[in-house]
PDB file of C-alpha atoms in Angstrom:
ATOM      1  CA  UNK E 277      48.011-104.884 139.376  1.00 65.00           C
ATOM      2  CA  UNK E 278      51.399-105.636 137.820  1.00 73.00           C
ATOM      3  CA  UNK E 279      51.754-102.127 136.396  1.00 84.00           C
ATOM      4  CA  UNK E 280      53.258 -99.861 139.072  1.00 88.00           C
ATOM      5  CA  UNK E 281      51.579 -96.655 137.897  1.00 92.00           C
ATOM      6  CA  UNK E 282      48.202 -98.370 137.536  1.00 90.00           C
ATOM      7  CA  UNK E 283      48.570 -99.969 140.972  1.00 92.00           C
ATOM      8  CA  UNK E 284      49.328 -96.618 142.602  1.00 92.00           C
ATOM      9  CA  UNK E 285      46.410 -94.910 140.885  1.00 94.00           C
ATOM     10  CA  UNK E 286      43.977 -97.657 141.860  1.00 94.00           C
ATOM     11  CA  UNK E 287      45.290 -97.674 145.425  1.00 94.00           C
ATOM     12  CA  UNK E 288      44.959 -93.895 145.817  1.00 94.00           C
ATOM     13  CA  UNK E 289      41.438 -93.952 144.360  1.00 94.00           C
ATOM     14  CA  UNK E 290      40.348 -96.765 146.684  1.00 94.00           C
ATOM     15  CA  UNK E 291      41.683 -95.026 149.798  1.00 94.00           C
ATOM     16  CA  UNK E 292      39.895 -91.839 148.769  1.00 94.00           C
ATOM     17  CA  UNK E 293      36.593 -93.689 148.212  1.00 93.00           C
ATOM     18  CA  UNK E 294      36.835 -95.325 151.642  1.00 94.00           C
ATOM     19  CA  UNK E 295      37.596 -91.997 153.335  1.00 92.00           C
ATOM     20  CA  UNK E 296      34.574 -90.408 151.657  1.00 91.00           C
ATOM     21  CA  UNK E 297      32.331 -93.243 152.748  1.00 89.00           C
ATOM     22  CA  UNK E 298      31.676 -94.329 149.174  1.00 91.00           C
ATOM     23  CA  UNK E 299      32.974 -97.828 149.965  1.00 93.00           C
ATOM     24  CA  UNK E 300      31.250 -99.283 153.017  1.00 89.00           C
ATOM     25  CA  UNK E 301      33.442-100.860 155.683  1.00 91.00           C
ATOM     26  CA  UNK E 302      32.892-102.301 159.147  1.00 90.00           C
ATOM     27  CA  UNK E 303      35.170-101.545 162.123  1.00 91.00           C
ATOM     28  CA  UNK E 304      36.957-104.864 161.708  1.00 93.00           C
ATOM     29  CA  UNK E 305      37.490-104.367 157.997  1.00 93.00           C
ATOM     30  CA  UNK E 306      38.731-100.844 158.619  1.00 93.00           C
ATOM     31  CA  UNK E 307      41.363-102.112 161.058  1.00 94.00           C
ATOM     32  CA  UNK E 308      42.515-104.723 158.549  1.00 94.00           C
ATOM     33  CA  UNK E 309      42.808-102.102 155.825  1.00 94.00           C
ATOM     34  CA  UNK E 310      44.699 -99.702 158.078  1.00 93.00           C
ATOM     35  CA  UNK E 311      47.137-102.458 159.054  1.00 94.00           C
ATOM     36  CA  UNK E 312      47.814-103.275 155.399  1.00 93.00           C
ATOM     37  CA  UNK E 313      48.242 -99.586 154.618  1.00 90.00           C
ATOM     38  CA  UNK E 314      50.811 -99.182 157.387  1.00 91.00           C
ATOM     39  CA  UNK E 315      52.730-102.127 155.911  1.00 90.00           C
ATOM     40  CA  UNK E 316      52.468-100.523 152.449  1.00 89.00           C
ATOM     41  CA  UNK E 317      50.916-103.785 151.196  1.00 91.00           C
ATOM     42  CA  UNK E 318      49.047-102.182 148.326  1.00 93.00           C
ATOM     43  CA  UNK E 319      48.109-105.371 146.489  1.00 93.00           C
ATOM     44  CA  UNK E 320      46.737-107.033 149.618  1.00 94.00           C
ATOM     45  CA  UNK E 321      44.946-103.785 150.481  1.00 94.00           C
ATOM     46  CA  UNK E 322      43.224-103.749 147.089  1.00 95.00           C
ATOM     47  CA  UNK E 323      42.341-107.451 147.221  1.00 94.00           C
ATOM     48  CA  UNK E 324      40.555-106.875 150.519  1.00 95.00           C
ATOM     49  CA  UNK E 325      38.924-103.669 149.281  1.00 95.00           C
ATOM     50  CA  UNK E 326      37.523-105.509 146.256  1.00 94.00           C
ATOM     51  CA  UNK E 327      35.416-107.650 148.618  1.00 94.00           C
ATOM     52  CA  UNK E 328      33.776-104.605 150.223  1.00 94.00           C
ATOM     53  CA  UNK E 329      30.316-103.274 149.552  1.00 91.00           C
ATOM     54  CA  UNK E 330      30.219-100.586 146.812  1.00 93.00           C
ATOM     55  CA  UNK E 331      33.783-101.173 145.645  1.00 95.00           C
ATOM     56  CA  UNK E 332      33.988-100.069 142.014  1.00 92.00           C
ATOM     57  CA  UNK E 333      30.575 -98.375 142.086  1.00 95.00           C
ATOM     58  CA  UNK E 334      29.961 -95.075 140.320  1.00 95.00           C
ATOM     59  CA  UNK E 335      28.462 -92.608 142.782  1.00 95.00           C
ATOM     60  CA  UNK E 336      26.206 -89.769 141.657  1.00 96.00           C
ATOM     61  CA  UNK E 337      25.349 -86.443 143.243  1.00 95.00           C
ATOM     62  CA  UNK E 338      22.514 -86.272 145.766  1.00 95.00           C
ATOM     63  CA  UNK E 339      19.128 -86.191 144.079  1.00 96.00           C
ATOM     64  CA  UNK E 340      15.431 -86.952 144.647  1.00 96.00           C
ATOM     65  CA  UNK E 341      13.412 -90.142 144.122  1.00 95.00           C
ATOM     66  CA  UNK E 342       9.807 -91.207 144.651  1.00 92.00           C
ATOM     67  CA  UNK E 343      10.916 -94.304 146.576  1.00 89.00           C
ATOM     68  CA  UNK E 344      10.081 -95.209 149.293  1.00 86.00           C
ATOM     69  CA  UNK E 345       8.023 -91.998 149.295  1.00 87.00           C
ATOM     70  CA  UNK E 346       7.603 -88.963 147.098  1.00 90.00           C
ATOM     71  CA  UNK E 347      10.402 -86.344 147.028  1.00 90.00           C
ATOM     72  CA  UNK E 348      12.739 -88.536 149.065  1.00 91.00           C
ATOM     73  CA  UNK E 349      16.388 -87.289 149.113  1.00 93.00           C
ATOM     74  CA  UNK E 350      18.673 -90.119 148.009  1.00 94.00           C
ATOM     75  CA  UNK E 351      22.208 -90.829 146.855  1.00 95.00           C
ATOM     76  CA  UNK E 352      22.410 -93.170 143.864  1.00 96.00           C
ATOM     77  CA  UNK E 353      25.313 -95.519 143.128  1.00 96.00           C
ATOM     78  CA  UNK E 354      25.654 -97.884 140.176  1.00 96.00           C
ATOM     79  CA  UNK E 355      27.687-101.069 140.043  1.00 94.00           C
ATOM     80  CA  UNK E 356      27.678-104.844 140.372  1.00 93.00           C
ATOM     81  CA  UNK E 357      24.531-105.112 138.215  1.00 94.00           C
ATOM     82  CA  UNK E 358      22.423-102.911 140.477  1.00 95.00           C
ATOM     83  CA  UNK E 359      21.341 -99.386 141.333  1.00 95.00           C
ATOM     84  CA  UNK E 360      21.749 -98.558 145.005  1.00 94.00           C
ATOM     85  CA  UNK E 361      19.653 -95.838 146.659  1.00 94.00           C
ATOM     86  CA  UNK E 362      20.854 -94.596 150.035  1.00 91.00           C
ATOM     87  CA  UNK E 363      18.461 -92.519 152.114  1.00 88.00           C
ATOM     88  CA  UNK E 364      18.336 -91.143 155.626  1.00 77.00           C
ATOM     89  CA  UNK E 365      15.275 -92.075 157.654  1.00 72.00           C
ATOM     90  CA  UNK E 366      13.889 -90.148 160.640  1.00 71.00           C
ATOM     91  CA  UNK E 367      16.303 -90.599 163.518  1.00 70.00           C
ATOM     92  CA  UNK E 368      19.329 -90.112 161.234  1.00 66.00           C
ATOM     93  CA  UNK E 369      19.536 -93.801 160.348  1.00 75.00           C
ATOM     94  CA  UNK E 370      20.863 -94.585 156.887  1.00 80.00           C
ATOM     95  CA  UNK E 371      19.117 -97.190 154.765  1.00 86.00           C
ATOM     96  CA  UNK E 372      19.962 -98.667 151.410  1.00 88.00           C
ATOM     97  CA  UNK E 373      17.661-100.131 148.788  1.00 90.00           C
ATOM     98  CA  UNK E 374      19.188-102.217 145.992  1.00 92.00           C
ATOM     99  CA  UNK E 375      17.520-102.522 142.609  1.00 95.00           C
ATOM    100  CA  UNK E 376      18.917-105.403 140.567  1.00 94.00           C
ATOM    101  CA  UNK E 377      19.253-104.768 136.841  1.00 94.00           C
ATOM    102  CA  UNK E 378      17.869-108.241 136.098  1.00 93.00           C
ATOM    103  CA  UNK E 379      14.558-107.199 137.690  1.00 94.00           C
ATOM    104  CA  UNK E 380      14.153-103.975 135.679  1.00 94.00           C
ATOM    105  CA  UNK E 381      11.791-104.647 132.795  1.00 93.00           C
ATOM    106  CA  UNK E 382      12.622-101.354 131.077  1.00 94.00           C
ATOM    107  CA  UNK E 383      13.682 -97.786 131.778  1.00 95.00           C
ATOM    108  CA  UNK E 384      13.461 -94.375 130.155  1.00 95.00           C
ATOM    109  CA  UNK E 385      14.871 -90.868 130.496  1.00 95.00           C
ATOM    110  CA  UNK E 386      12.495 -87.934 130.150  1.00 95.00           C
ATOM    111  CA  UNK E 387      13.088 -84.194 130.180  1.00 92.00           C
ATOM    112  CA  UNK E 388      10.773 -81.293 130.848  1.00 87.00           C
ATOM    113  CA  UNK E 389      11.073 -77.531 131.076  1.00 82.00           C
ATOM    114  CA  UNK E 390       8.803 -75.737 133.560  1.00 75.00           C
ATOM    115  CA  UNK E 391       6.768 -72.928 132.052  1.00 71.00           C
ATOM    116  CA  UNK E 392       7.076 -69.440 133.555  1.00 70.00           C
ATOM    117  CA  UNK E 393       4.280 -68.153 135.753  1.00 64.00           C
ATOM    118  CA  UNK E 394       1.162 -67.629 133.691  1.00 59.00           C
ATOM    119  CA  UNK E 395       1.439 -70.968 131.876  1.00 56.00           C
ATOM    120  CA  UNK E 396       2.696 -69.539 128.559  1.00 57.00           C
ATOM    121  CA  UNK E 397       6.129 -68.772 127.218  1.00 53.00           C
ATOM    122  CA  UNK E 398       7.234 -66.173 124.725  1.00 52.00           C
ATOM    123  CA  UNK E 399      10.290 -66.219 122.439  1.00 54.00           C
ATOM    124  CA  UNK E 400      11.781 -63.249 124.281  1.00 50.00           C
ATOM    125  CA  UNK E 401      11.686 -64.885 127.705  1.00 52.00           C
ATOM    126  CA  UNK E 402      14.295 -67.255 129.055  1.00 52.00           C
ATOM    127  CA  UNK E 403      13.280 -70.828 129.641  1.00 58.00           C
ATOM    128  CA  UNK E 404      13.560 -72.608 132.964  1.00 64.00           C
ATOM    129  CA  UNK E 405      16.119 -75.239 133.832  1.00 80.00           C
ATOM    130  CA  UNK E 406      15.627 -78.603 132.160  1.00 86.00           C
ATOM    131  CA  UNK E 407      14.365 -81.296 134.550  1.00 90.00           C
ATOM    132  CA  UNK E 408      15.710 -84.788 133.836  1.00 96.00           C
ATOM    133  CA  UNK E 409      14.179 -87.985 135.184  1.00 96.00           C
ATOM    134  CA  UNK E 410      15.212 -91.619 135.025  1.00 97.00           C
ATOM    135  CA  UNK E 411      12.270 -93.979 135.511  1.00 96.00           C
ATOM    136  CA  UNK E 412      12.505 -97.766 135.561  1.00 96.00           C
ATOM    137  CA  UNK E 413       9.836-100.445 135.907  1.00 95.00           C
ATOM    138  CA  UNK E 414      10.895-102.816 138.659  1.00 95.00           C
ATOM    139  CA  UNK E 415       9.657-106.282 139.558  1.00 93.00           C
ATOM    140  CA  UNK E 416       9.007-105.797 143.276  1.00 91.00           C
ATOM    141  CA  UNK E 417       7.454-109.225 143.700  1.00 87.00           C
ATOM    142  CA  UNK E 418       5.864-111.890 141.559  1.00 85.00           C
ATOM    143  CA  UNK E 419       3.294-110.333 139.188  1.00 85.00           C
ATOM    144  CA  UNK E 420       3.848-106.837 140.602  1.00 90.00           C
ATOM    145  CA  UNK E 421       5.748-104.253 138.603  1.00 93.00           C
ATOM    146  CA  UNK E 422       6.259-100.754 139.968  1.00 94.00           C
ATOM    147  CA  UNK E 423       7.722 -97.605 138.462  1.00 95.00           C
ATOM    148  CA  UNK E 424      10.527 -95.903 140.389  1.00 95.00           C
ATOM    149  CA  UNK E 425      11.524 -92.396 139.311  1.00 96.00           C
ATOM    150  CA  UNK E 426      14.797 -90.611 140.058  1.00 97.00           C
ATOM    151  CA  UNK E 427      15.025 -86.875 139.370  1.00 96.00           C
ATOM    152  CA  UNK E 428      18.623 -85.869 138.713  1.00 97.00           C
ATOM    153  CA  UNK E 429      20.684 -83.759 136.282  1.00 96.00           C
ATOM    154  CA  UNK E 430      22.756 -86.959 135.865  1.00 97.00           C
ATOM    155  CA  UNK E 431      19.804 -89.095 134.722  1.00 96.00           C
ATOM    156  CA  UNK E 432      21.368 -89.647 131.285  1.00 96.00           C
ATOM    157  CA  UNK E 433      24.595 -90.936 132.841  1.00 96.00           C
ATOM    158  CA  UNK E 434      22.569 -93.270 135.067  1.00 96.00           C
ATOM    159  CA  UNK E 435      20.832 -94.621 131.968  1.00 96.00           C
ATOM    160  CA  UNK E 436      24.200 -95.199 130.280  1.00 95.00           C
ATOM    161  CA  UNK E 437      25.382 -97.113 133.367  1.00 95.00           C
ATOM    162  CA  UNK E 438      22.263 -99.293 133.247  1.00 95.00           C
ATOM    163  CA  UNK E 439      22.851-100.066 129.576  1.00 94.00           C
ATOM    164  CA  UNK E 440      26.492-100.911 130.249  1.00 92.00           C
ATOM    165  CA  UNK E 441      25.563-103.314 133.047  1.00 93.00           C
ATOM    166  CA  UNK E 442      22.952-104.992 130.823  1.00 92.00           C
ATOM    167  CA  UNK E 443      25.540-105.332 128.041  1.00 91.00           C
ATOM    168  CA  UNK E 444      27.978-106.996 130.454  1.00 90.00           C
ATOM    169  CA  UNK E 445      25.319-109.442 131.660  1.00 90.00           C
ATOM    170  CA  UNK E 446      24.429-110.389 128.101  1.00 89.00           C
ATOM    171  CA  UNK E 447      28.090-110.918 127.216  1.00 88.00           C
ATOM    172  CA  UNK E 448      28.537-113.165 130.252  1.00 85.00           C
ATOM    173  CA  UNK E 449      25.438-115.184 129.372  1.00 84.00           C
ATOM    174  CA  UNK E 450      26.708-115.742 125.849  1.00 82.00           C
ATOM    175  CA  UNK E 451      30.114-116.846 127.143  1.00 80.00           C
ATOM    176  CA  UNK E 452      31.921-113.791 125.800  1.00 73.00           C
ATOM    177  CA  UNK E 453      34.737-111.756 127.308  1.00 71.00           C
ATOM    178  CA  UNK E 454      34.042-108.542 129.214  1.00 66.00           C
ATOM    179  CA  UNK E 455      37.596-107.378 128.549  1.00 67.00           C
ATOM    180  CA  UNK E 456      37.138-107.726 124.787  1.00 69.00           C
ATOM    181  CA  UNK E 457      33.863-105.828 124.973  1.00 63.00           C
ATOM    182  CA  UNK E 458      35.550-102.963 126.827  1.00 64.00           C
ATOM    183  CA  UNK E 459      38.317-102.855 124.231  1.00 63.00           C
ATOM    184  CA  UNK E 460      35.769-102.565 121.451  1.00 65.00           C
ATOM    185  CA  UNK E 461      34.177 -99.624 123.239  1.00 58.00           C
ATOM    186  CA  UNK E 462      37.421 -97.645 123.057  1.00 54.00           C
ATOM    187  CA  UNK E 463      38.031 -98.440 119.410  1.00 56.00           C
ATOM    188  CA  UNK E 464      40.046-101.619 119.891  1.00 48.00           C
ATOM    189  CA  UNK E 465      42.949-100.009 121.743  1.00 43.00           C
ATOM    190  CA  UNK E 466      43.666 -99.386 125.390  1.00 38.00           C
ATOM    191  CA  UNK E 467      45.475 -96.118 126.046  1.00 41.00           C
ATOM    192  CA  UNK E 468      48.024 -95.880 128.796  1.00 35.00           C
ATOM    193  CA  UNK E 469      48.243 -92.834 131.015  1.00 36.00           C
ATOM    194  CA  UNK E 470      50.665 -90.226 129.705  1.00 36.00           C
ATOM    195  CA  UNK E 471      51.877 -89.576 133.204  1.00 34.00           C
ATOM    196  CA  UNK E 472      54.532 -91.972 134.503  1.00 36.00           C
ATOM    197  CA  UNK E 473      54.960 -90.139 137.754  1.00 37.00           C
ATOM    198  CA  UNK E 474      54.581 -92.130 140.938  1.00 36.00           C
ATOM    199  CA  UNK E 475      51.444 -91.400 142.914  1.00 38.00           C
ATOM    200  CA  UNK E 476      52.051 -90.141 146.424  1.00 45.00           C
ATOM    201  CA  UNK E 477      50.736 -92.396 149.158  1.00 49.00           C
ATOM    202  CA  UNK E 478      47.508 -90.996 150.636  1.00 56.00           C
ATOM    203  CA  UNK E 479      47.163 -90.392 154.378  1.00 60.00           C
ATOM    204  CA  UNK E 480      46.237 -93.276 156.642  1.00 61.00           C
ATOM    205  CA  UNK E 481      42.586 -94.132 156.865  1.00 64.00           C
ATOM    206  CA  UNK E 482      40.621 -92.422 159.579  1.00 61.00           C
ATOM    207  CA  UNK E 483      38.205 -94.340 161.749  1.00 57.00           C
ATOM    208  CA  UNK E 484      34.681 -94.543 160.272  1.00 56.00           C
ATOM    209  CA  UNK E 485      32.207 -92.204 161.897  1.00 54.00           C
ATOM    210  CA  UNK E 486      29.009 -93.282 163.570  1.00 46.00           C
ATOM    211  CA  UNK E 487      26.848 -92.508 160.542  1.00 44.00           C
ATOM    212  CA  UNK E 488      28.682 -95.108 158.450  1.00 45.00           C
ATOM    213  CA  UNK E 489      28.324 -97.704 161.177  1.00 42.00           C
ATOM    214  CA  UNK E 490      24.553 -97.175 161.195  1.00 39.00           C
ATOM    215  CA  UNK E 491      24.240 -98.172 157.538  1.00 41.00           C
ATOM    216  CA  UNK E 492      21.696-100.973 157.349  1.00 41.00           C
ATOM    217  CA  UNK E 493      21.464-103.089 154.201  1.00 40.00           C
ATOM    218  CA  UNK E 494      17.932-103.826 153.073  1.00 40.00           C
ATOM    219  CA  UNK E 495      17.093-107.289 151.839  1.00 36.00           C
ATOM    220  CA  UNK E 496      16.796-107.911 148.115  1.00 36.00           C
ATOM    221  CA  UNK E 497      13.011-107.924 148.510  1.00 35.00           C
ATOM    222  CA  UNK E 498      13.160-104.413 150.068  1.00 40.00           C
ATOM    223  CA  UNK E 499      10.869-105.692 152.806  1.00 41.00           C
ATOM    224  CA  UNK E 500      12.367-103.375 155.444  1.00 34.00           C
ATOM    225  CA  UNK E 501      11.039-100.306 153.618  1.00 36.00           C
ATOM    226  CA  UNK E 502       7.345 -99.527 153.588  1.00 31.00           C
ATOM    227  CA  UNK E 503       6.330 -99.498 149.929  1.00 33.00           C
ATOM    228  CA  UNK E 504       3.638 -97.226 148.623  1.00 31.00           C
ATOM    229  CA  UNK E 505       1.876 -97.674 145.323  1.00 30.00           C
ATOM    230  CA  UNK E 506       3.706 -95.558 142.775  1.00 28.00           C
ATOM    231  CA  UNK E 507       2.063 -94.914 139.429  1.00 33.00           C
ATOM    232  CA  UNK E 508       3.925 -94.501 136.178  1.00 35.00           C
ATOM    233  CA  UNK E 509       5.508 -91.105 135.497  1.00 38.00           C
ATOM    234  CA  UNK E 510       3.096 -88.444 134.293  1.00 39.00           C
ATOM    235  CA  UNK E 511       5.294 -87.625 131.320  1.00 42.00           C
ATOM    236  CA  UNK E 512       4.310 -89.724 128.333  1.00 43.00           C
ATOM    237  CA  UNK E 513       7.012 -91.332 126.259  1.00 45.00           C
ATOM    238  CA  UNK E 514       6.850 -93.080 122.956  1.00 45.00           C
ATOM    239  CA  UNK E 515       7.978 -96.678 122.569  1.00 43.00           C
ATOM    240  CA  UNK E 516      11.256 -95.504 121.056  1.00 48.00           C
ATOM    241  CA  UNK E 517      12.086 -93.629 124.282  1.00 61.00           C
ATOM    242  CA  UNK E 518      11.907 -96.784 126.400  1.00 71.00           C
ATOM    243  CA  UNK E 519      14.986 -98.973 126.819  1.00 75.00           C
ATOM    244  CA  UNK E 520      13.975-102.630 126.927  1.00 70.00           C
ATOM    245  CA  UNK E 521      16.074-104.864 129.163  1.00 69.00           C
ATOM    246  CA  UNK E 522      17.102-108.140 127.540  1.00 66.00           C
ATOM    247  CA  UNK E 523      18.628-109.252 130.850  1.00 66.00           C
ATOM    248  CA  UNK E 524      15.264-109.006 132.617  1.00 68.00           C
ATOM    249  CA  UNK E 525      14.424-112.098 134.644  1.00 69.00           C
ATOM    250  CA  UNK E 526      11.123-113.010 136.258  1.00 62.00           C
ATOM    251  CA  UNK E 527      10.587-114.125 139.832  1.00 55.00           C
ATOM    252  CA  UNK E 528       9.517-117.648 140.597  1.00 52.00           C
ATOM    253  CA  UNK E 529       7.651-118.894 143.634  1.00 46.00           C
ATOM    254  CA  UNK E 530      10.938-119.973 145.195  1.00 48.00           C
ATOM    255  CA  UNK E 531      12.163-116.345 145.202  1.00 50.00           C
ATOM    256  CA  UNK E 532       9.295-115.048 147.309  1.00 41.00           C
TER     257      UNK E 532
END
């Protein structure tokens, strides 16, 4: 936060994420943030924002999942070693289910192309749109693994996020440095932004609407959502298509 340009960029991005509802805030937290914004206390604003739910998460476009039921519209976010699925239940209430990376045994990305009517395709006919799915095997409870499938054009990016979070967990377990790992990913150098222009201060935060206030966080056991038995995806995949998770951890009796 010592770099002025970086501070302004991070501040503008955080305000935008809060306004869009991508970072979850309560009424009290919103008032605190607005007060700091009026004082132009950007560092204090960011320090508070970093304690909020979904700060720093990568949010994907709306898609479809088979959890808690088939063809359920969801919004997926990735961050803090978890995948978050937000869904709207009957009655317009928002719910969130969190899937910890350490409880995913493995995951895979599959693609399929629907055949045209008639069941056969010819070289002269155009092919349908590719359907991408991310499926992961999740430890719902002791001795019970369940496949969860997300259908999204961004399934590959979701898989990359999962791998990145697993890499970070493994580095932490081995006592390594996350910062050094990130530097290696960009070829050993960190590029500064070419633009040195100051970022204009965004407008003051607006009060959160009622839909954000109705967000209810599910417990880590997902007990508030009725779970149905979900079989493995119908698309077969070879062993090489499955990403094993070295950060996978089992559940002991004390976790139940």
